[in-house]
Amino acid sequence: MGSIGCLSMHALDRPCTDEWDRSSLVWYRFDRPCVDSIELLLLRFACFLPLLIVLSDSLSLVSKRFRSLLASPEIYKARSLLGHTETCLYVVFESNPHPLWYTLCLKPNQTLTDDTGEKKKKSSGYVLARVPIPSSPHVRFPGLVAVGYNIYSIEEEPYYGKKEERSSSDVWILDCRTHTWCEAPSLPVKLLSLSASFLDGKIYVAGNSYSSGSLKNTIEVFDIKTQIWDTESIPLSETEYNSNNSRSTCIDGKFHVMKTITKGVAYNSKESSWDLIGREMGDFLFHGSYCKIENVMYSLTFNGVLKWYDTEVSLWRCLKGLVGLPNFPKYGVYLRLANYGGKMVVLWEVKIENDPYDLRHDGCGYKKIWCAVIALERRQKGREISGTVEWVKNVLTVPKSCYLVKVLDVTV
């Protein structure tokens, strides 16, 4: 196996002792075959569970019990008691025949020796590691929502092409502890142009549905705890339908929906009230390159500039600093932002120059996925936000036929 902070493949046939190389996350000594002790070891080192899950397919070749032990409730209970829950980023690419899933992993630190012979630790940065998720349903940016350790995928009815004979939209849940899909209760109605966001224990899904031969705007609400859809839809009569796209987000305790680039609403669930919002917020939401970090919206402009939304004055402001950040592609079609424990992660696609496969014009060839990690700091009494680029590098090479869909932060 590679050096992505992983367990040694020889770990299970070496003798057992207490020795553990914490810098490289490799068990390197055992004093007897200890398949029966795997559960004890997993409990002991539960803090490394997200990494072990990613590597579970390879490790299960050594022990058939390994994968089931990784998914056991005891492991996650131990992590919770130890306070070792953490944010993990899941990255999904659209690909044929099924989407491809990856997770952003921190590689182990390197120990370097300088000219004086002194050893120093140096961060090796990040890498995207493939996550083994079989038979993943097709996914779209606005229908993906992360809640705790689950990722919800809400399917929408297509505007064009063949439409299925069904009365509702399917909902799937990806359990990021076990990397398995299960089916959730379907949407009560078929929705077109839907967009979903999470707020106060519920998923709000805005979209368009057919009623009496015409389209109407509506919001459906799903309770995470009870796993039940509200029996009554919330009518979105405050906005007119004239677009086949919608985007949503939750800030200031309200569910914001932009039905067009110029018109939108903010729904206050506690007061069951609506506020009309103008085009300012929707200016940079429709290409999908946006995220929320600590109740602040960030987005990439069509010219490749990172901005944040100041709700007090309804204005997008430039993110200051960002020294060492490469130029982003314009229009932000294949660039995604995500919250990473209060920092911003940016992933974007870069064409490989002089790729010999490009000459074939048959869809072959490859592109690189770049990643930047940016620390954020508020200044000037909150009127300015500055970004410090902590790390930026290529993390993956994928076929040109793959397309970056979304980056989601989950807690495991």
mmCIF file of C-alpha atoms in Angstrom:
data_model
loop_
_atom_site.group_PDB
_atom_site.id
_atom_site.type_symbol
_atom_site.label_atom_id
_atom_site.label_comp_id
_atom_site.label_asym_id
_atom_site.label_seq_id
_atom_site.Cartn_x
_atom_site.Cartn_y
_atom_site.Cartn_z
ATOM 1 C CA MET A 1 0.000 0.000 0.000
ATOM 2 C CA GLY A 2 1.035 3.632 -0.425
ATOM 3 C CA SER A 3 1.991 6.138 2.217
ATOM 4 C CA ILE A 4 -1.346 7.882 2.639
ATOM 5 C CA GLY A 5 -1.178 7.521 6.380
ATOM 6 C CA CYS A 6 -2.234 3.870 6.283
ATOM 7 C CA LEU A 7 -1.900 0.668 8.229
ATOM 8 C CA SER A 8 0.822 -1.732 7.212
ATOM 9 C CA MET A 9 -0.540 -4.711 5.303
ATOM 10 C CA HIS A 10 1.743 -6.864 7.448
ATOM 11 C CA ALA A 11 0.124 -5.618 10.650
ATOM 12 C CA LEU A 12 -2.089 -8.628 11.162
ATOM 13 C CA ASP A 13 0.602 -11.289 10.934
ATOM 14 C CA ARG A 14 3.217 -9.667 13.155
ATOM 15 C CA PRO A 15 3.488 -9.963 16.944
ATOM 16 C CA CYS A 16 1.342 -7.693 19.203
ATOM 17 C CA THR A 17 2.945 -5.083 21.473
ATOM 18 C CA ASP A 18 2.174 -1.562 22.550
ATOM 19 C CA GLU A 19 4.533 0.018 20.042
ATOM 20 C CA TRP A 20 2.861 2.388 17.622
ATOM 21 C CA ASP A 21 4.407 4.767 15.133
ATOM 22 C CA ARG A 22 2.043 7.719 15.553
ATOM 23 C CA SER A 23 3.761 9.852 12.918
ATOM 24 C CA SER A 24 3.103 7.438 10.072
ATOM 25 C CA LEU A 25 0.060 5.636 11.502
ATOM 26 C CA VAL A 26 1.648 2.215 10.995
ATOM 27 C CA TRP A 27 1.544 -0.640 13.466
ATOM 28 C CA TYR A 28 4.963 -2.141 13.125
ATOM 29 C CA ARG A 29 5.332 -4.820 15.838
ATOM 30 C CA PHE A 30 3.192 -7.747 16.970
ATOM 31 C CA ASP A 31 4.215 -10.718 19.118
ATOM 32 C CA ARG A 32 1.572 -13.208 17.967
ATOM 33 C CA PRO A 33 -1.100 -13.553 15.340
ATOM 34 C CA CYS A 34 -3.899 -11.439 16.715
ATOM 35 C CA VAL A 35 -6.952 -11.562 14.513
ATOM 36 C CA ASP A 36 -8.998 -11.992 17.715
ATOM 37 C CA SER A 37 -7.508 -8.756 19.057
ATOM 38 C CA ILE A 38 -8.485 -6.563 16.125
ATOM 39 C CA GLU A 39 -11.584 -5.273 17.880
ATOM 40 C CA LEU A 40 -9.545 -4.285 20.949
ATOM 41 C CA LEU A 41 -7.018 -2.494 18.756
ATOM 42 C CA LEU A 42 -9.729 -0.659 16.838
ATOM 43 C CA LEU A 43 -11.308 0.510 20.073
ATOM 44 C CA ARG A 44 -7.937 1.661 21.338
ATOM 45 C CA PHE A 45 -7.127 3.590 18.190
ATOM 46 C CA ALA A 46 -10.667 4.710 17.421
ATOM 47 C CA CYS A 47 -9.411 8.211 16.703
ATOM 48 C CA PHE A 48 -7.979 6.928 13.406
ATOM 49 C CA LEU A 49 -11.260 5.376 12.305
ATOM 50 C CA PRO A 50 -11.977 7.654 9.289
ATOM 51 C CA LEU A 51 -8.662 6.563 7.788
ATOM 52 C CA LEU A 52 -9.316 2.887 8.533
ATOM 53 C CA ILE A 53 -12.718 3.070 6.846
ATOM 54 C CA VAL A 54 -11.182 4.349 3.613
ATOM 55 C CA LEU A 55 -8.711 1.467 3.690
ATOM 56 C CA SER A 56 -11.236 -1.145 4.795
ATOM 57 C CA ASP A 57 -11.522 -2.926 1.435
ATOM 58 C CA SER A 58 -7.803 -3.630 1.309
ATOM 59 C CA LEU A 59 -7.596 -4.555 4.980
ATOM 60 C CA SER A 60 -10.612 -6.852 4.758
ATOM 61 C CA LEU A 61 -8.587 -9.036 2.426
ATOM 62 C CA VAL A 62 -6.482 -9.881 5.461
ATOM 63 C CA SER A 63 -9.371 -10.348 7.874
ATOM 64 C CA LYS A 64 -13.002 -11.027 6.949
ATOM 65 C CA ARG A 65 -14.050 -9.587 10.287
ATOM 66 C CA PHE A 66 -12.325 -6.278 9.728
ATOM 67 C CA ARG A 67 -14.974 -4.511 7.688
ATOM 68 C CA SER A 68 -17.827 -5.513 10.003
ATOM 69 C CA LEU A 69 -15.811 -4.411 13.048
ATOM 70 C CA LEU A 70 -15.198 -1.016 11.490
ATOM 71 C CA ALA A 71 -18.944 -0.546 11.163
ATOM 72 C CA SER A 72 -19.776 -1.686 14.692
ATOM 73 C CA PRO A 73 -21.621 0.775 16.988
ATOM 74 C CA GLU A 74 -19.024 0.179 19.713
ATOM 75 C CA ILE A 75 -16.290 1.780 17.617
ATOM 76 C CA TYR A 76 -18.292 4.951 17.051
ATOM 77 C CA LYS A 77 -19.435 5.052 20.659
ATOM 78 C CA ALA A 78 -15.787 4.848 21.722
ATOM 79 C CA ARG A 79 -14.857 7.695 19.375
ATOM 80 C CA SER A 80 -17.668 9.832 20.717
ATOM 81 C CA LEU A 81 -16.673 9.177 24.342
ATOM 82 C CA LEU A 82 -13.066 10.029 23.511
ATOM 83 C CA GLY A 83 -14.156 13.238 21.811
ATOM 84 C CA HIS A 84 -12.575 12.166 18.537
ATOM 85 C CA THR A 85 -15.366 13.039 16.130
ATOM 86 C CA GLU A 86 -13.998 15.083 13.260
ATOM 87 C CA THR A 87 -14.900 16.694 9.975
ATOM 88 C CA CYS A 88 -14.200 14.672 6.840
ATOM 89 C CA LEU A 89 -14.616 15.972 3.304
ATOM 90 C CA TYR A 90 -16.262 13.717 0.737
ATOM 91 C CA VAL A 91 -15.803 14.565 -2.938
ATOM 92 C CA VAL A 92 -18.046 13.110 -5.627
ATOM 93 C CA PHE A 93 -17.413 13.019 -9.375
ATOM 94 C CA GLU A 94 -20.017 12.217 -11.991
ATOM 95 C CA SER A 95 -18.753 9.260 -14.016
ATOM 96 C CA ASN A 96 -20.092 6.420 -16.140
ATOM 97 C CA PRO A 97 -21.677 4.096 -15.070
ATOM 98 C CA HIS A 98 -21.662 5.292 -11.435
ATOM 99 C CA PRO A 99 -20.359 8.329 -9.542
ATOM 100 C CA LEU A 100 -16.900 8.107 -7.983
ATOM 101 C CA TRP A 101 -16.397 9.047 -4.332
ATOM 102 C CA TYR A 102 -13.208 10.259 -2.646
ATOM 103 C CA THR A 103 -12.272 11.642 0.752
ATOM 104 C CA LEU A 104 -9.643 14.252 1.526
ATOM 105 C CA CYS A 105 -6.910 12.678 3.678
ATOM 106 C CA LEU A 106 -4.063 14.358 5.534
ATOM 107 C CA LYS A 107 -0.865 12.551 4.636
ATOM 108 C CA PRO A 108 1.587 11.715 7.456
ATOM 109 C CA ASN A 109 4.252 14.241 8.349
ATOM 110 C CA GLN A 110 7.735 13.737 6.949
ATOM 111 C CA THR A 111 10.817 13.869 9.154
ATOM 112 C CA LEU A 112 13.506 15.863 7.343
ATOM 113 C CA THR A 113 17.103 16.445 8.333
ATOM 114 C CA ASP A 114 18.635 19.880 7.669
ATOM 115 C CA ASP A 115 22.293 20.784 7.097
ATOM 116 C CA THR A 116 22.999 20.809 10.831
ATOM 117 C CA GLY A 117 21.686 17.282 11.269
ATOM 118 C CA GLU A 118 18.615 18.474 13.180
ATOM 119 C CA LYS A 119 15.420 16.589 12.426
ATOM 120 C CA LYS A 120 12.253 18.559 11.726
ATOM 121 C CA LYS A 121 8.677 17.588 11.034
ATOM 122 C CA LYS A 122 7.172 18.773 7.759
ATOM 123 C CA SER A 123 3.566 18.407 6.700
ATOM 124 C CA SER A 124 3.117 16.312 3.567
ATOM 125 C CA GLY A 125 -0.236 17.913 2.787
ATOM 126 C CA TYR A 126 -3.354 16.208 1.497
ATOM 127 C CA VAL A 127 -4.472 13.625 -1.015
ATOM 128 C CA LEU A 128 -7.817 12.438 -2.352
ATOM 129 C CA ALA A 129 -8.267 8.753 -1.477
ATOM 130 C CA ARG A 130 -10.824 6.635 -3.314
ATOM 131 C CA VAL A 131 -13.753 5.493 -1.167
ATOM 132 C CA PRO A 132 -15.224 2.079 -2.057
ATOM 133 C CA ILE A 133 -18.934 2.820 -2.465
ATOM 134 C CA PRO A 134 -20.681 0.236 -4.662
ATOM 135 C CA SER A 135 -23.677 1.018 -6.876
ATOM 136 C CA SER A 136 -23.941 4.686 -6.031
ATOM 137 C CA PRO A 137 -27.054 6.389 -7.431
ATOM 138 C CA HIS A 138 -26.539 9.309 -9.741
ATOM 139 C CA VAL A 139 -26.161 12.597 -7.896
ATOM 140 C CA ARG A 140 -26.567 16.307 -8.609
ATOM 141 C CA PHE A 141 -25.142 19.315 -6.773
ATOM 142 C CA PRO A 142 -28.398 20.844 -5.453
ATOM 143 C CA GLY A 143 -29.813 17.514 -4.237
ATOM 144 C CA LEU A 144 -26.879 16.548 -1.984
ATOM 145 C CA VAL A 145 -26.999 17.434 1.707
ATOM 146 C CA ALA A 146 -24.625 16.371 4.500
ATOM 147 C CA VAL A 147 -26.117 15.824 7.971
ATOM 148 C CA GLY A 148 -23.804 14.409 10.645
ATOM 149 C CA TYR A 149 -22.280 11.204 9.270
ATOM 150 C CA ASN A 150 -24.936 10.846 6.527
ATOM 151 C CA ILE A 151 -25.131 12.269 3.021
ATOM 152 C CA TYR A 152 -28.643 12.609 1.604
ATOM 153 C CA SER A 153 -29.129 12.402 -2.160
ATOM 154 C CA ILE A 154 -32.514 13.684 -3.323
ATOM 155 C CA GLU A 155 -33.367 12.921 -6.938
ATOM 156 C CA GLU A 156 -35.263 15.369 -9.078
ATOM 157 C CA GLU A 157 -37.511 14.893 -12.060
ATOM 158 C CA PRO A 158 -35.738 15.930 -15.283
ATOM 159 C CA TYR A 159 -37.176 18.772 -17.321
ATOM 160 C CA TYR A 160 -36.236 17.147 -20.581
ATOM 161 C CA GLY A 161 -35.963 13.592 -21.866
ATOM 162 C CA LYS A 162 -37.768 10.504 -20.636
ATOM 163 C CA LYS A 163 -39.755 10.925 -17.443
ATOM 164 C CA GLU A 164 -40.485 7.986 -15.193
ATOM 165 C CA GLU A 165 -44.039 7.060 -14.262
ATOM 166 C CA ARG A 166 -43.887 7.728 -10.548
ATOM 167 C CA SER A 167 -45.591 10.077 -8.125
ATOM 168 C CA SER A 168 -42.616 10.932 -5.911
ATOM 169 C CA SER A 169 -38.865 11.577 -5.967
ATOM 170 C CA ASP A 170 -36.414 9.022 -4.549
ATOM 171 C CA VAL A 171 -34.211 9.815 -1.552
ATOM 172 C CA TRP A 172 -31.061 7.882 -0.682
ATOM 173 C CA ILE A 173 -28.790 8.049 2.384
ATOM 174 C CA LEU A 174 -25.062 7.330 2.306
ATOM 175 C CA ASP A 175 -23.793 6.233 5.732
ATOM 176 C CA CYS A 176 -20.203 7.490 5.808
ATOM 177 C CA ARG A 177 -19.352 5.146 8.689
ATOM 178 C CA THR A 178 -19.985 2.032 6.614
ATOM 179 C CA HIS A 179 -20.021 3.493 3.064
ATOM 180 C CA THR A 180 -23.346 1.863 2.294
ATOM 181 C CA TRP A 181 -26.518 3.283 0.776
ATOM 182 C CA CYS A 182 -30.015 2.840 2.162
ATOM 183 C CA GLU A 183 -33.319 4.122 0.865
ATOM 184 C CA ALA A 184 -35.102 6.875 2.791
ATOM 185 C CA PRO A 185 -38.777 7.819 2.563
ATOM 186 C CA SER A 186 -39.446 9.324 -0.861
ATOM 187 C CA LEU A 187 -40.492 12.904 -1.413
ATOM 188 C CA PRO A 188 -44.290 13.141 -1.282
ATOM 189 C CA VAL A 189 -44.324 14.685 -4.769
ATOM 190 C CA LYS A 190 -42.113 14.767 -7.845
ATOM 191 C CA LEU A 191 -40.024 17.914 -7.824
ATOM 192 C CA LEU A 192 -38.263 19.598 -10.707
ATOM 193 C CA SER A 193 -35.346 21.972 -10.253
ATOM 194 C CA LEU A 194 -35.037 21.135 -6.575
ATOM 195 C CA SER A 195 -32.451 22.456 -4.138
ATOM 196 C CA ALA A 196 -31.989 21.177 -0.581
ATOM 197 C CA SER A 197 -30.387 22.550 2.602
ATOM 198 C CA PHE A 198 -30.246 21.545 6.272
ATOM 199 C CA LEU A 199 -31.487 23.735 9.113
ATOM 200 C CA ASP A 200 -32.383 22.987 12.762
ATOM 201 C CA GLY A 201 -32.771 19.236 12.413
ATOM 202 C CA LYS A 202 -34.697 19.335 9.142
ATOM 203 C CA ILE A 203 -33.934 19.215 5.425
ATOM 204 C CA TYR A 204 -35.768 21.850 3.385
ATOM 205 C CA VAL A 205 -36.261 21.033 -0.290
ATOM 206 C CA ALA A 206 -37.428 23.800 -2.620
ATOM 207 C CA GLY A 207 -38.589 22.939 -6.120
ATOM 208 C CA ASN A 208 -41.325 22.989 -8.731
ATOM 209 C CA SER A 209 -44.177 20.517 -8.945
ATOM 210 C CA TYR A 210 -46.998 20.035 -11.426
ATOM 211 C CA SER A 211 -50.458 20.916 -10.183
ATOM 212 C CA SER A 212 -53.537 21.039 -12.433
ATOM 213 C CA GLY A 213 -51.369 21.102 -15.525
ATOM 214 C CA SER A 214 -49.153 23.987 -14.388
ATOM 215 C CA LEU A 215 -45.993 24.412 -12.357
ATOM 216 C CA LYS A 216 -46.033 25.758 -8.825
ATOM 217 C CA ASN A 217 -43.237 26.527 -6.392
ATOM 218 C CA THR A 218 -43.202 24.548 -3.162
ATOM 219 C CA ILE A 219 -41.036 23.522 -0.194
ATOM 220 C CA GLU A 220 -41.048 20.040 1.294
ATOM 221 C CA VAL A 221 -39.650 19.448 4.803
ATOM 222 C CA PHE A 222 -38.000 16.259 6.098
ATOM 223 C CA ASP A 223 -37.461 15.642 9.817
ATOM 224 C CA ILE A 224 -34.077 13.959 10.350
ATOM 225 C CA LYS A 225 -34.984 12.481 13.744
ATOM 226 C CA THR A 226 -38.328 10.948 12.815
ATOM 227 C CA GLN A 227 -37.417 10.303 9.155
ATOM 228 C CA ILE A 228 -40.824 11.614 8.124
ATOM 229 C CA TRP A 229 -41.827 14.213 5.535
ATOM 230 C CA ASP A 230 -44.223 16.917 6.692
ATOM 231 C CA THR A 231 -47.746 16.192 5.509
ATOM 232 C CA GLU A 232 -48.282 19.783 4.386
ATOM 233 C CA SER A 233 -46.079 21.456 1.789
ATOM 234 C CA ILE A 234 -45.011 25.051 2.284
ATOM 235 C CA PRO A 235 -46.298 27.073 -0.685
ATOM 236 C CA LEU A 236 -43.770 29.342 -2.315
ATOM 237 C CA SER A 237 -46.302 31.766 -3.707
ATOM 238 C CA GLU A 238 -44.031 34.742 -3.105
ATOM 239 C CA THR A 239 -41.914 33.861 -6.153
ATOM 240 C CA GLU A 240 -42.960 33.286 -9.722
ATOM 241 C CA TYR A 241 -41.717 30.382 -11.792
ATOM 242 C CA ASN A 242 -39.578 31.330 -14.761
ATOM 243 C CA SER A 243 -36.434 29.254 -14.402
ATOM 244 C CA ASN A 244 -35.403 25.610 -14.514
ATOM 245 C CA ASN A 245 -32.752 26.163 -11.831
ATOM 246 C CA SER A 246 -32.845 26.956 -8.137
ATOM 247 C CA ARG A 247 -30.228 27.307 -5.417
ATOM 248 C CA SER A 248 -30.612 27.353 -1.666
ATOM 249 C CA THR A 249 -28.637 27.882 1.518
ATOM 250 C CA CYS A 250 -29.291 28.438 5.224
ATOM 251 C CA ILE A 251 -27.852 31.497 6.956
ATOM 252 C CA ASP A 252 -29.057 33.622 9.881
ATOM 253 C CA GLY A 253 -31.432 30.805 10.829
ATOM 254 C CA LYS A 254 -33.412 31.125 7.588
ATOM 255 C CA PHE A 255 -33.819 28.930 4.514
ATOM 256 C CA HIS A 256 -32.838 31.077 1.525
ATOM 257 C CA VAL A 257 -34.086 30.113 -1.939
ATOM 258 C CA MET A 258 -33.049 31.789 -5.176
ATOM 259 C CA LYS A 259 -35.438 30.779 -7.952
ATOM 260 C CA THR A 260 -33.800 33.097 -10.442
ATOM 261 C CA ILE A 261 -30.658 35.185 -10.344
ATOM 262 C CA THR A 262 -32.778 38.231 -9.514
ATOM 263 C CA LYS A 263 -35.538 36.906 -7.223
ATOM 264 C CA GLY A 264 -35.586 34.861 -4.049
ATOM 265 C CA VAL A 265 -37.053 34.436 -0.588
ATOM 266 C CA ALA A 266 -35.898 33.675 2.931
ATOM 267 C CA TYR A 267 -38.143 31.433 5.045
ATOM 268 C CA ASN A 268 -38.130 31.716 8.831
ATOM 269 C CA SER A 269 -39.352 28.337 10.091
ATOM 270 C CA LYS A 270 -39.806 29.485 13.686
ATOM 271 C CA GLU A 271 -42.125 32.319 12.688
ATOM 272 C CA SER A 272 -43.484 30.678 9.503
ATOM 273 C CA SER A 273 -42.771 33.939 7.725
ATOM 274 C CA TRP A 274 -41.188 35.009 4.433
ATOM 275 C CA ASP A 275 -38.782 37.773 3.503
ATOM 276 C CA LEU A 276 -38.228 38.779 -0.087
ATOM 277 C CA ILE A 277 -34.562 39.040 -1.075
ATOM 278 C CA GLY A 278 -33.137 40.795 -4.101
ATOM 279 C CA ARG A 279 -30.627 39.762 -6.695
ATOM 280 C CA GLU A 280 -27.554 40.564 -4.587
ATOM 281 C CA MET A 281 -27.349 37.170 -2.898
ATOM 282 C CA GLY A 282 -28.128 35.250 -6.069
ATOM 283 C CA ASP A 283 -25.399 36.894 -8.142
ATOM 284 C CA PHE A 284 -22.862 34.124 -7.540
ATOM 285 C CA LEU A 285 -24.906 31.100 -6.469
ATOM 286 C CA PHE A 286 -26.137 29.617 -9.705
ATOM 287 C CA HIS A 287 -22.868 28.087 -10.941
ATOM 288 C CA GLY A 288 -22.559 25.990 -7.747
ATOM 289 C CA SER A 289 -19.224 27.369 -6.521
ATOM 290 C CA TYR A 290 -20.391 28.456 -3.070
ATOM 291 C CA CYS A 291 -20.489 27.245 0.540
ATOM 292 C CA LYS A 292 -21.342 28.387 4.055
ATOM 293 C CA ILE A 293 -18.676 28.632 6.763
ATOM 294 C CA GLU A 294 -19.671 29.767 10.258
ATOM 295 C CA ASN A 295 -22.855 31.455 9.002
ATOM 296 C CA VAL A 296 -21.050 33.311 6.201
ATOM 297 C CA MET A 297 -21.639 32.634 2.514
ATOM 298 C CA TYR A 298 -18.592 32.387 0.237
ATOM 299 C CA SER A 299 -18.647 32.162 -3.521
ATOM 300 C CA LEU A 300 -16.530 32.464 -6.624
ATOM 301 C CA THR A 301 -17.444 35.188 -9.095
ATOM 302 C CA PHE A 302 -17.701 34.586 -12.819
ATOM 303 C CA ASN A 303 -14.248 36.192 -13.140
ATOM 304 C CA GLY A 304 -12.624 33.772 -10.696
ATOM 305 C CA VAL A 305 -12.579 36.022 -7.598
ATOM 306 C CA LEU A 306 -13.456 34.697 -4.112
ATOM 307 C CA LYS A 307 -16.027 36.806 -2.255
ATOM 308 C CA TRP A 308 -18.109 36.638 0.917
ATOM 309 C CA TYR A 309 -21.633 37.911 1.487
ATOM 310 C CA ASP A 310 -22.170 40.631 4.076
ATOM 311 C CA THR A 311 -25.784 40.151 5.210
ATOM 312 C CA GLU A 312 -25.842 43.451 7.115
ATOM 313 C CA VAL A 313 -25.533 45.502 3.930
ATOM 314 C CA SER A 314 -26.592 42.841 1.362
ATOM 315 C CA LEU A 315 -23.290 43.085 -0.467
ATOM 316 C CA TRP A 316 -20.641 40.678 -1.753
ATOM 317 C CA ARG A 317 -17.167 41.682 -0.525
ATOM 318 C CA CYS A 318 -13.789 40.487 -1.795
ATOM 319 C CA LEU A 319 -11.911 37.987 0.358
ATOM 320 C CA LYS A 320 -8.617 39.689 1.265
ATOM 321 C CA GLY A 321 -5.163 38.126 1.440
ATOM 322 C CA LEU A 322 -4.923 34.834 -0.484
ATOM 323 C CA VAL A 323 -1.206 35.274 -1.224
ATOM 324 C CA GLY A 324 0.096 32.308 -3.218
ATOM 325 C CA LEU A 325 -3.295 31.207 -4.536
ATOM 326 C CA PRO A 326 -3.277 30.323 -8.266
ATOM 327 C CA ASN A 327 -5.723 31.896 -10.686
ATOM 328 C CA PHE A 328 -9.043 30.065 -10.772
ATOM 329 C CA PRO A 329 -10.911 29.176 -13.955
ATOM 330 C CA LYS A 330 -13.549 31.694 -14.918
ATOM 331 C CA TYR A 331 -17.270 31.024 -14.447
ATOM 332 C CA GLY A 332 -16.512 28.446 -11.736
ATOM 333 C CA VAL A 333 -18.281 25.598 -13.527
ATOM 334 C CA TYR A 334 -15.952 22.909 -12.210
ATOM 335 C CA LEU A 335 -14.761 24.528 -8.998
ATOM 336 C CA ARG A 336 -16.234 23.715 -5.608
ATOM 337 C CA LEU A 337 -15.904 25.233 -2.127
ATOM 338 C CA ALA A 338 -16.422 23.500 1.213
ATOM 339 C CA ASN A 339 -16.265 24.110 4.944
ATOM 340 C CA TYR A 340 -13.409 22.161 6.530
ATOM 341 C CA GLY A 341 -13.620 22.731 10.272
ATOM 342 C CA GLY A 342 -13.883 26.498 9.864
ATOM 343 C CA LYS A 343 -11.363 26.652 7.026
ATOM 344 C CA MET A 344 -12.186 26.843 3.353
ATOM 345 C CA VAL A 345 -11.230 24.067 0.955
ATOM 346 C CA VAL A 346 -11.267 24.805 -2.768
ATOM 347 C CA LEU A 347 -11.178 22.031 -5.358
ATOM 348 C CA TRP A 348 -10.958 22.749 -9.072
ATOM 349 C CA GLU A 349 -10.201 21.064 -12.368
ATOM 350 C CA VAL A 350 -7.126 21.906 -14.443
ATOM 351 C CA LYS A 351 -6.528 20.722 -17.980
ATOM 352 C CA ILE A 352 -3.283 18.819 -18.531
ATOM 353 C CA GLU A 353 -1.201 20.717 -21.069
ATOM 354 C CA ASN A 354 0.162 18.768 -24.048
ATOM 355 C CA ASP A 355 -1.933 15.736 -23.156
ATOM 356 C CA PRO A 356 -1.355 13.339 -26.089
ATOM 357 C CA TYR A 357 -4.856 11.902 -25.659
ATOM 358 C CA ASP A 358 -6.392 15.280 -26.525
ATOM 359 C CA LEU A 359 -5.428 14.732 -30.160
ATOM 360 C CA ARG A 360 -7.836 11.807 -30.423
ATOM 361 C CA HIS A 361 -10.988 13.904 -29.872
ATOM 362 C CA ASP A 362 -12.786 10.862 -28.482
ATOM 363 C CA GLY A 363 -13.351 11.983 -24.908
ATOM 364 C CA CYS A 364 -10.153 10.345 -23.672
ATOM 365 C CA GLY A 365 -7.413 12.145 -21.821
ATOM 366 C CA TYR A 366 -7.014 13.306 -18.249
ATOM 367 C CA LYS A 367 -7.248 16.371 -16.036
ATOM 368 C CA LYS A 368 -5.818 17.262 -12.645
ATOM 369 C CA ILE A 369 -7.762 18.131 -9.515
ATOM 370 C CA TRP A 370 -6.139 20.859 -7.475
ATOM 371 C CA CYS A 371 -6.847 21.624 -3.834
ATOM 372 C CA ALA A 372 -6.273 24.692 -1.657
ATOM 373 C CA VAL A 373 -6.769 24.951 2.120
ATOM 374 C CA ILE A 374 -7.442 28.506 3.309
ATOM 375 C CA ALA A 375 -7.604 29.748 6.918
ATOM 376 C CA LEU A 376 -10.141 32.558 7.455
ATOM 377 C CA GLU A 377 -9.921 35.513 9.844
ATOM 378 C CA ARG A 378 -12.381 38.339 10.504
ATOM 379 C CA ARG A 379 -10.924 41.820 10.787
ATOM 380 C CA GLN A 380 -12.077 45.433 11.064
ATOM 381 C CA LYS A 381 -14.858 44.493 13.519
ATOM 382 C CA GLY A 382 -16.249 41.927 11.113
ATOM 383 C CA ARG A 383 -16.312 44.201 8.072
ATOM 384 C CA GLU A 384 -13.386 42.387 6.450
ATOM 385 C CA ILE A 385 -12.427 38.725 6.085
ATOM 386 C CA SER A 386 -8.892 37.707 5.181
ATOM 387 C CA GLY A 387 -7.740 34.358 3.855
ATOM 388 C CA THR A 388 -4.336 32.753 4.438
ATOM 389 C CA VAL A 389 -3.372 30.021 1.991
ATOM 390 C CA GLU A 390 -2.045 27.169 4.122
ATOM 391 C CA TRP A 391 -1.575 24.595 1.375
ATOM 392 C CA VAL A 392 -2.174 24.250 -2.356
ATOM 393 C CA LYS A 393 -1.267 21.392 -4.689
ATOM 394 C CA ASN A 394 -2.538 18.817 -7.150
ATOM 395 C CA VAL A 395 -4.298 15.966 -5.288
ATOM 396 C CA LEU A 396 -5.702 13.721 -8.028
ATOM 397 C CA THR A 397 -5.697 12.924 -11.740
ATOM 398 C CA VAL A 398 -8.984 11.784 -13.283
ATOM 399 C CA PRO A 399 -10.266 11.019 -16.794
ATOM 400 C CA LYS A 400 -11.701 13.984 -18.662
ATOM 401 C CA SER A 401 -15.057 12.230 -18.662
ATOM 402 C CA CYS A 402 -15.334 12.744 -14.868
ATOM 403 C CA TYR A 403 -16.922 15.940 -13.587
ATOM 404 C CA LEU A 404 -16.614 17.447 -10.135
ATOM 405 C CA VAL A 405 -20.096 17.529 -8.597
ATOM 406 C CA LYS A 406 -19.803 18.572 -4.957
ATOM 407 C CA VAL A 407 -17.675 18.553 -1.806
ATOM 408 C CA LEU A 408 -19.509 17.726 1.424
ATOM 409 C CA ASP A 409 -18.353 17.970 5.035
ATOM 410 C CA VAL A 410 -19.506 15.118 7.274
ATOM 411 C CA THR A 411 -18.827 14.360 10.932
ATOM 412 C CA VAL A 412 -17.638 10.874 11.902
#
